[in-house]
Coordinates of C-alpha atoms and ligand atoms in Angstrom, one line a residue:
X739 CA 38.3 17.1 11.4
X740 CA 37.5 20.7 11.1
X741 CA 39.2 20.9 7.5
X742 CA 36.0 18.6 6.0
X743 CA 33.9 21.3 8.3
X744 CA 33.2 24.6 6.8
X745 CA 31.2 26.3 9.8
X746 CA 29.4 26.0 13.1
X747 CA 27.8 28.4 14.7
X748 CA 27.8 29.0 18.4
X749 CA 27.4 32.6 19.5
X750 CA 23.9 33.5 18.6
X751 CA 21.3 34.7 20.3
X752 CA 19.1 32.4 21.5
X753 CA 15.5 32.3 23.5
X754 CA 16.5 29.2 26.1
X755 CA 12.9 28.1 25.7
X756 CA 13.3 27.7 22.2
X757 CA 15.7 24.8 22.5
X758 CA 17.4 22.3 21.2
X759 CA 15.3 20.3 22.2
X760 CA 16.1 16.2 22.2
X761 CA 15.4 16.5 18.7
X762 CA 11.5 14.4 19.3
X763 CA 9.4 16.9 19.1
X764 CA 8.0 19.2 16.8
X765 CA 7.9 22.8 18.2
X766 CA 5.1 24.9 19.7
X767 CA 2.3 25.8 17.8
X768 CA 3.4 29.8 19.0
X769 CA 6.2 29.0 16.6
X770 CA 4.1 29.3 13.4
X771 CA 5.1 28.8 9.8
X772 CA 5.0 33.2 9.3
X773 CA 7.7 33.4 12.6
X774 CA 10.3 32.2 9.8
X775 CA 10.0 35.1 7.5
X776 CA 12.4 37.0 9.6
X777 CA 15.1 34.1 9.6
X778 CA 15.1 34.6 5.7
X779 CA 15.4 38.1 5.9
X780 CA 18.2 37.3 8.7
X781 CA 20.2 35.1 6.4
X782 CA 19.9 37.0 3.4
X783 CA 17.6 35.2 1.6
X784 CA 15.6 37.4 -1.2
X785 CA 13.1 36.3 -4.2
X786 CA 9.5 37.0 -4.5
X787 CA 9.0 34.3 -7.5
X788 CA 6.4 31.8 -6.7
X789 CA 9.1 29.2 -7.2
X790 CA 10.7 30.9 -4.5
X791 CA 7.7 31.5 -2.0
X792 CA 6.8 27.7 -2.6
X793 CA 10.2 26.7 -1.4
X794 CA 10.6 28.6 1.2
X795 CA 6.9 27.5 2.5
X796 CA 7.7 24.1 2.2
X797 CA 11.4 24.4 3.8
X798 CA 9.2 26.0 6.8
X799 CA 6.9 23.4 7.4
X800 CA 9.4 20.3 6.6
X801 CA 12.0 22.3 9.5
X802 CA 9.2 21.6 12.2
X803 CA 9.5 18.0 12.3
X804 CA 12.5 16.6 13.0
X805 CA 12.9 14.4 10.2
X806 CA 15.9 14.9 7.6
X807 CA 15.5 16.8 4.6
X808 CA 17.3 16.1 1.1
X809 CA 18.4 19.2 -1.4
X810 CA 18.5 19.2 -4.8
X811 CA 19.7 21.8 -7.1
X812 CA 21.8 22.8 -9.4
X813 CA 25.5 24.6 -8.3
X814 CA 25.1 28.0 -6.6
X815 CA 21.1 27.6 -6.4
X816 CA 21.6 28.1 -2.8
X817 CA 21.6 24.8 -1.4
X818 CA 23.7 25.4 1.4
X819 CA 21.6 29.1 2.7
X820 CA 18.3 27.0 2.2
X821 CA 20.0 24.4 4.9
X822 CA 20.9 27.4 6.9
X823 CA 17.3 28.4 6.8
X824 CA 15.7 25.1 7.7
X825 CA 17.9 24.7 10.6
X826 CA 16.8 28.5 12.1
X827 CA 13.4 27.4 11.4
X828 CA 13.7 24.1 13.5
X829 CA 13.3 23.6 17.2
X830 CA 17.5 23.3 16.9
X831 CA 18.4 26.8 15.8
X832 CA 20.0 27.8 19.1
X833 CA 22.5 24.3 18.7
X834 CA 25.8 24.3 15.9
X835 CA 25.3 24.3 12.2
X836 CA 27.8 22.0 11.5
X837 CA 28.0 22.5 7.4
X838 CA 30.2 19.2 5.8
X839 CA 31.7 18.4 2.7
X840 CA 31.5 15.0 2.2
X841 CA 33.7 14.5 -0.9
X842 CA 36.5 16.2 1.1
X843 CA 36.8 13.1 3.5
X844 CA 39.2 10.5 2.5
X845 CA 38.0 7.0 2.9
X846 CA 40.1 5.5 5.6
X847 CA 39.2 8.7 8.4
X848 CA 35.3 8.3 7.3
X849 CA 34.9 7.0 10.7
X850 CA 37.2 8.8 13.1
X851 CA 35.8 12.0 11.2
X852 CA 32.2 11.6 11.7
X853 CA 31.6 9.4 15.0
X854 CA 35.6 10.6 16.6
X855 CA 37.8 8.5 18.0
X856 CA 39.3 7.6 21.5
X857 CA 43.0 8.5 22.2
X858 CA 45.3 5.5 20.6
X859 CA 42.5 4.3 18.2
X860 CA 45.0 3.9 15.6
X861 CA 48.7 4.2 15.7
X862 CA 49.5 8.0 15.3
X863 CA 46.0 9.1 17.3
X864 CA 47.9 10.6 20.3
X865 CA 44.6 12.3 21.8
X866 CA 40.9 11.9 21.9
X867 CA 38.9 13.7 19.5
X868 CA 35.0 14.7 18.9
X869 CA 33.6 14.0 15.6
X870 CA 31.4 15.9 13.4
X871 CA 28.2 14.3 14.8
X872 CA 29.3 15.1 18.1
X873 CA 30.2 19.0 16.7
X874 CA 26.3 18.7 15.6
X875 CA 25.0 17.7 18.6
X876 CA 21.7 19.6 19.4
X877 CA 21.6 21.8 16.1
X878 CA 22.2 20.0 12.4
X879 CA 25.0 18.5 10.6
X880 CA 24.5 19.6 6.8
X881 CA 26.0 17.3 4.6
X882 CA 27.0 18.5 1.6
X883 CA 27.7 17.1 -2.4
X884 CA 26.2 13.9 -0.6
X885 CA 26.6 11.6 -3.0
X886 CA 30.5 11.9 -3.2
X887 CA 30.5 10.5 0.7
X888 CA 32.7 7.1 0.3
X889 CA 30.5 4.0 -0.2
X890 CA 31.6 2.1 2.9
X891 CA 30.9 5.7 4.8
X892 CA 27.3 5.4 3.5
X893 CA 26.9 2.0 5.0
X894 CA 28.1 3.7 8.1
X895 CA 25.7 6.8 8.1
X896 CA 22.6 4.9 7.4
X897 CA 23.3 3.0 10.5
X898 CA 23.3 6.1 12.8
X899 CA 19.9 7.4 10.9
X900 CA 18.3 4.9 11.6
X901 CA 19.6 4.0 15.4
X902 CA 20.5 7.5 15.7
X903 CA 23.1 5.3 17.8
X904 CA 26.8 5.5 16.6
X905 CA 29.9 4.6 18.7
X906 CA 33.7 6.8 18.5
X907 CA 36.2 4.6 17.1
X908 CA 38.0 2.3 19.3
X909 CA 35.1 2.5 21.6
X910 CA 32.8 -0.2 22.5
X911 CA 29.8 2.0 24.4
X912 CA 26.8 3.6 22.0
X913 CA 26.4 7.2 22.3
X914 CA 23.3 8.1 21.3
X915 CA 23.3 10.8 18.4
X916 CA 21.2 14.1 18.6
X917 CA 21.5 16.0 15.3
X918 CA 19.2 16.1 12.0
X919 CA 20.8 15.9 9.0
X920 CA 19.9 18.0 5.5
X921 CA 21.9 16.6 3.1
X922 CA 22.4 18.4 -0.8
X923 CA 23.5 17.1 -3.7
X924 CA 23.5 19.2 -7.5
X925 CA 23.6 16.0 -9.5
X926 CA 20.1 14.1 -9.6
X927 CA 19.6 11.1 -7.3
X928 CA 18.4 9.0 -9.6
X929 CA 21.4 9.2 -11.6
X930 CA 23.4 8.8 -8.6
X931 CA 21.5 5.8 -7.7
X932 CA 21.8 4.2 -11.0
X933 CA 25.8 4.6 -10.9
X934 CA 26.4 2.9 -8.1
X935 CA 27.2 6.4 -6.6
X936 CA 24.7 6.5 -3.9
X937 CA 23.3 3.9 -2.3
X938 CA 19.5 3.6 -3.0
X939 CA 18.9 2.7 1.1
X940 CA 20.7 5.9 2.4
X941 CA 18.9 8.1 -0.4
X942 CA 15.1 6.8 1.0
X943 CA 16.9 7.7 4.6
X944 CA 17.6 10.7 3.7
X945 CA 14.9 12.3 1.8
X946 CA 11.8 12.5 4.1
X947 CA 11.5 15.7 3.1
X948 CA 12.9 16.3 -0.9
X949 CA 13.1 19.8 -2.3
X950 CA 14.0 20.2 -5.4
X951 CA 15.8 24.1 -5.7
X952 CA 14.7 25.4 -9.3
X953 CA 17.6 27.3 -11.0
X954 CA 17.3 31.0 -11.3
X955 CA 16.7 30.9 -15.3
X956 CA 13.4 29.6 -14.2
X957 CA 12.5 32.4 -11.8
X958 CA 13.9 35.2 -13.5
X959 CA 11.4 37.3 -11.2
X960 CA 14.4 37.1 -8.7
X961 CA 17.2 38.5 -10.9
X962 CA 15.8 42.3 -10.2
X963 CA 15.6 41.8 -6.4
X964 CA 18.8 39.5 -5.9
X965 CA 21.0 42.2 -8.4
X966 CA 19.9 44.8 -5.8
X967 CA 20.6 43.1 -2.7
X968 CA 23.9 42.2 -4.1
X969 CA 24.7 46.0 -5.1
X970 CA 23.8 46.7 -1.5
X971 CA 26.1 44.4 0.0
X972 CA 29.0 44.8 -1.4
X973 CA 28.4 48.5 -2.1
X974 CA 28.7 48.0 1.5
X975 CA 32.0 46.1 1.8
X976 CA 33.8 47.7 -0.6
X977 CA 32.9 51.2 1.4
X978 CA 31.7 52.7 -1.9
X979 CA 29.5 55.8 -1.6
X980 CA 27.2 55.4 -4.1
X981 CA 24.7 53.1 -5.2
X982 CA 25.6 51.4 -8.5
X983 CA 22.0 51.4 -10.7
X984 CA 21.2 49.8 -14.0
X985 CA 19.3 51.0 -17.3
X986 CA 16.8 49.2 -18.2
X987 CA 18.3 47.3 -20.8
X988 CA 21.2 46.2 -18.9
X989 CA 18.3 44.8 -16.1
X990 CA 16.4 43.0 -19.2
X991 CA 19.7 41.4 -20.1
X992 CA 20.1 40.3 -16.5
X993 CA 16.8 38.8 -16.5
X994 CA 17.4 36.9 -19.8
X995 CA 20.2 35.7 -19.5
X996 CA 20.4 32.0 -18.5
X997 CA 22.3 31.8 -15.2
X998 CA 24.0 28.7 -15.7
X999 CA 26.0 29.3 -12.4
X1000 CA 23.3 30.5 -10.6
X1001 CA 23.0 32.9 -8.1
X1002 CA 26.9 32.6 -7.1
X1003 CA 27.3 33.8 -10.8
X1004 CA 25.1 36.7 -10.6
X1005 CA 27.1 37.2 -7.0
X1006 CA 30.0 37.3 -8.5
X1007 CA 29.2 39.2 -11.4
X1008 CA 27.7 42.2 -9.5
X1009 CA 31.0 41.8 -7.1
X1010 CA 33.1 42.6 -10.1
X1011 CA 31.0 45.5 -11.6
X1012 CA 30.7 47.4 -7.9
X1013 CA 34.5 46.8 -7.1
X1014 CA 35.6 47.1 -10.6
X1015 CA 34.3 50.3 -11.8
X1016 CA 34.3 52.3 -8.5
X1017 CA 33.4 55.5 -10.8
X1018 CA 30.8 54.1 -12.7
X1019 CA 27.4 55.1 -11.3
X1020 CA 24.9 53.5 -13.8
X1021 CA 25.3 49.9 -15.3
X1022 CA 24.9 49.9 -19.0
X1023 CA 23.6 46.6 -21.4
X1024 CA 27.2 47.6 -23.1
X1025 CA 29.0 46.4 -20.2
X1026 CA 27.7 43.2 -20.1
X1027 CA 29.1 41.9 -22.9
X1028 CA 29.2 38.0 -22.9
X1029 CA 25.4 38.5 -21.9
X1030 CA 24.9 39.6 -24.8
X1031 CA 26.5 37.3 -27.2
X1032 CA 24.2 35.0 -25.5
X1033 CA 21.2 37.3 -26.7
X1034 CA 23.1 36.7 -30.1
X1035 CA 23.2 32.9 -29.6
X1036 CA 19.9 32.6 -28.8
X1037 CA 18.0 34.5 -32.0
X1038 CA 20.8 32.8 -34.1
X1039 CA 19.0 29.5 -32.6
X1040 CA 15.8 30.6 -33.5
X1041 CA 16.7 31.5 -36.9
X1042 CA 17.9 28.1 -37.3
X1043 CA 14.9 26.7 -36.0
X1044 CA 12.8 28.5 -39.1
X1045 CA 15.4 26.6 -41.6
X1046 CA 14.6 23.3 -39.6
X1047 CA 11.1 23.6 -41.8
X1048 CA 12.8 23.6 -44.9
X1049 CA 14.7 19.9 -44.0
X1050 CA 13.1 16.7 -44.3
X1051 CA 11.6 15.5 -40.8
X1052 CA 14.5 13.0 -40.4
X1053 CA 17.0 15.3 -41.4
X1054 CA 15.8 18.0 -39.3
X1055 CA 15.6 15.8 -36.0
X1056 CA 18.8 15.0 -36.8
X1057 CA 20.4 18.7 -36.6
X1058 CA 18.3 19.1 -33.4
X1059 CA 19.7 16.1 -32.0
X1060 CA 23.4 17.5 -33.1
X1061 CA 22.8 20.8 -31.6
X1062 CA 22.0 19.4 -28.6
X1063 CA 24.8 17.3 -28.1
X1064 CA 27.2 19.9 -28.2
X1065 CA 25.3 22.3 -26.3
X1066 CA 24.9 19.5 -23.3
X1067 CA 28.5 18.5 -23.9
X1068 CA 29.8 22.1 -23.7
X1069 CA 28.0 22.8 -21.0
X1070 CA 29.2 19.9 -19.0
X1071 CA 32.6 20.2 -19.9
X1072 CA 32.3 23.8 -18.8
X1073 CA 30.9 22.9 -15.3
X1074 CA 33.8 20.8 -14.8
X1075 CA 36.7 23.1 -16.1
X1076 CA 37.2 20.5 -19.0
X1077 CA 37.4 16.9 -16.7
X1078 CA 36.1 14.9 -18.6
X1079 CA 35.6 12.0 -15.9
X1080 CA 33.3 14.8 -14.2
X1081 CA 31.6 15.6 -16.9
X1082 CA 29.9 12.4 -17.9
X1083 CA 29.9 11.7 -14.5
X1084 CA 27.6 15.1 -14.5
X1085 CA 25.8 13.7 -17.3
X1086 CA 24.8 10.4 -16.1
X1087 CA 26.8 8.6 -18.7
X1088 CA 30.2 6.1 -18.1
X1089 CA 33.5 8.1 -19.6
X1090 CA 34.0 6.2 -23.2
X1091 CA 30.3 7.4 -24.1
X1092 CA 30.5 11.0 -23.3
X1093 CA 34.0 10.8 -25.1
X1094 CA 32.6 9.0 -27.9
X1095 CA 30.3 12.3 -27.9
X1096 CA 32.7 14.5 -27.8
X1097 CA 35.1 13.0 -30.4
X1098 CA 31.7 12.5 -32.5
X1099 CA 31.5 16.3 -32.4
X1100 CA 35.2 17.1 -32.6
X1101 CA 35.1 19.3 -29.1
X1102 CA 38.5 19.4 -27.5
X1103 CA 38.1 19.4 -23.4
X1104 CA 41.4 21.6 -23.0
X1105 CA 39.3 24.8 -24.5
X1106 CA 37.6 24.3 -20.9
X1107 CA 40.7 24.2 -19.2
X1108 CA 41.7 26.4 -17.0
X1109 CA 40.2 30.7 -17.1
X1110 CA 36.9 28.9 -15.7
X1111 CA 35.9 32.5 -14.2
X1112 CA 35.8 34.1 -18.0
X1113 CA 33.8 30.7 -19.4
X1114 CA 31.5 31.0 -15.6
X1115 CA 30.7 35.0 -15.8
X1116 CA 29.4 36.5 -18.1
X1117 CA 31.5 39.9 -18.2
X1118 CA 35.1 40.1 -16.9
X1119 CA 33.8 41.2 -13.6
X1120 CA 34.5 39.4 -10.5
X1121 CA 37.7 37.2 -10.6
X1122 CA 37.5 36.0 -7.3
X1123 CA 34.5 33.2 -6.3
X1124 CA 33.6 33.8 -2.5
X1125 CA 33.5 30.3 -2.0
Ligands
LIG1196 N1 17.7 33.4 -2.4 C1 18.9 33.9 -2.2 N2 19.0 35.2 -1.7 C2 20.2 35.7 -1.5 N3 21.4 35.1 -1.7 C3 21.3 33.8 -2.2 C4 20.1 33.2 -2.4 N4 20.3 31.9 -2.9 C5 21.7 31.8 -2.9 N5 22.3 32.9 -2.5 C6 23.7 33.2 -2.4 O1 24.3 32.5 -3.5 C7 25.6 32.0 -3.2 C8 25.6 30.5 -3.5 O2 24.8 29.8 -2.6 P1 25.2 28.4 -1.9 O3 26.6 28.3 -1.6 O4 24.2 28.1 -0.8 O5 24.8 27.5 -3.2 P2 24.9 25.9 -3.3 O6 23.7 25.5 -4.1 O7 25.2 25.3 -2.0 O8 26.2 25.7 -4.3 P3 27.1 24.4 -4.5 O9 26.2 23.4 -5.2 O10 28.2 24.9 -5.5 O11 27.7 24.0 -3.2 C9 25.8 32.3 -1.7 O12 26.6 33.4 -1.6 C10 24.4 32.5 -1.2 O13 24.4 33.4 -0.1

């Protein structure tokens, strides 16, 4: 079980009055939305965008109630720290964070995984053993990538959200469940729904409470203060002296550039530049240079833009509609490290159309293949992802 686990946490400090509670009841009014601000700073969390004050003041209020709470967000957005947070925010914070990921669980030990089983359940189950929901108990099960759980595991999980009832395999008594689940998925519901991916009952279970996590290319207010924290941390890890600073231009590049991995990229990316260059003491817009071939793309795309106006209407729509293509495609087939099946899955289209796509446009899915950290980053920096 604990290989479809990634955490729990069980030796913090905790004021006994605080909880968990049963689950029922919403916390004390002492507990008020502003007591939260130091569980952000706790787990890490940085950004003064709006965006980012918006979510984090919704995450707040949606963690008093007891009701679950549904994630959306592209990869690296921070889905998983966001869970963390509503959790510390909730009435549950001194129980297990029990963090899942659901396309990790084959099919056939859905059940035994999440509910347990009894010794003997099936025929090489020698001993007894706790599921996750038993792991949660008291605190929250996060479930994550939620829409790759196994279909007949969805059938099983809406039962115990709405019984909160469940029963360990080869079992006949109810044991009565007391967890919330925050679920997160990066591909959009409703093109989950629509491909038979997710089923449309367990998604209205799930999301009482939906937040949508905005990419950082929309809040590029948070590059500045996220580059920094990052610099600190692993200035700090890596034992180095100094602070690692940046000119200006390298920190307008930073904000500019489009993020497509997120904040895990710009993680990663900072990694690389403080453990790479352990003599460097200032960051220059020179050695960032994929960043700025992006800065090239993008006036290159404006340029074209002014030529649009010297094309018929029809004609012009048409080249738009081409570029687009291949940037979506691309970008998909980047995401996925060049699987195809993934890809259109990503896209929210069946496998022969995003092929027919890609043959349309004569792009070849092994150029994706494989060195996924030098198409992710966008220097050389940072070879290793954390997670
Ligand atoms: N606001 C933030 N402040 C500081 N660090 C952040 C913030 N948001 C995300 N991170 C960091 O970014 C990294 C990626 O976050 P996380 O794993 O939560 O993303 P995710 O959306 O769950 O990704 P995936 O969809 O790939 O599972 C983590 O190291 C996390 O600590």
């Amino acid at each position: 079980m604990r290989a479809f686990a990634r955490s729990r946490d069980t030796d913090r400090e905790c004021d006994s009055s605080l909880g968990p509670r049963t689950g029922a009841e919403p916390p004390p009014v002492s507990e008020s939305l502003d007591s939260c601000g130091s569980h952000a700073e706790r787990l890490g969390i940085v950004g003064h965008s709006g965006l980012q004050r918006k979510l984090l003041h919704d995450l707040q209020r949606a963690a008093r109630f007891d009701a679950e709470v549904f994630l959306f967000g592209e990869t690296g957005v921070g889905k998983e720290l966001y869970a963390r947070f509503v959790h510390e925010c909730s009435s549950r914070r001194c129980g297990p964070f029990v963090a899942v990921n659901c396309g990790a669980i084959p099919e056939a030990l859905f059940e035994s995984e999440m509910f347990g089983r009894t010794a003997g359940a099936f025929t090489d189950s020698k001993s007894k053993s706790e599921g996750l929901v038993a792991a949660a108990s008291g605190g929250t099960l996060f479930l994550d990538e939620v829409h790759e759980l196994p279909r007949s595991g969805q059938v099983k999980l809406l039962r115990l959200l709405q019984e909160k009832e469940y029963r360990l395999l080869g079992e006949v008594k109810l044991r009565r469940a007391n967890i919330r689940v925050v679920s997160a998925t990066n591909v959009h519901p409703d093109n989950s729904i629509r491909d038979g991916v997710l089923r449309q009952d367990l998604y209205y279970r799930l999301n009482a409470n939906l937040m949508t996590i905005m990419p950082l290319r929309e809040r590029p207010e948070d590059v500045e203060l996220l580059t920094d924290r990052f610099v600190e941390k692993y200035s700090r890890e890596y034992c180095r002296p100094d602070r690692l600073q940046f000119t200006s231009a390298a920190r307008r590049l930073l904000a500019a550039y489009p993020w497509p991995g997120n904040i895990r990229q710009l993680e990663n990316l900072v990694r690389g530049l403080v453990c790479q260059h352990p003599d460097a003491i200032e960051v220059q817009a020179d050695d960032l240079p994929i960043m700025q071939r992006q800065d090239g793309d993008r006036r290159e795309t404006s340029e074209q833009s002014m030529n649009l106006y010297c094309l018929s209407f029809q004609e012009a729509k048409e080249r738009v509609v081409d570029r687009f293509e291949v940037d979506y495609i691309r970008e998909m087939l980047r995401r996925s490290q060049g699987n195809i099946c993934q890809s259109a899955k990503l896209a929210g289209k069946n496998r022969r159309a995003f092929f027919e796509l890609m043959r349309k446009h004569s792009i070849d899915a092994e150029e994706f293949k494989g060195g996924s950290d030098e198409a992710m980053e966008p220097s050389s920096a940072g070879p290793n992802k954390p997670r």
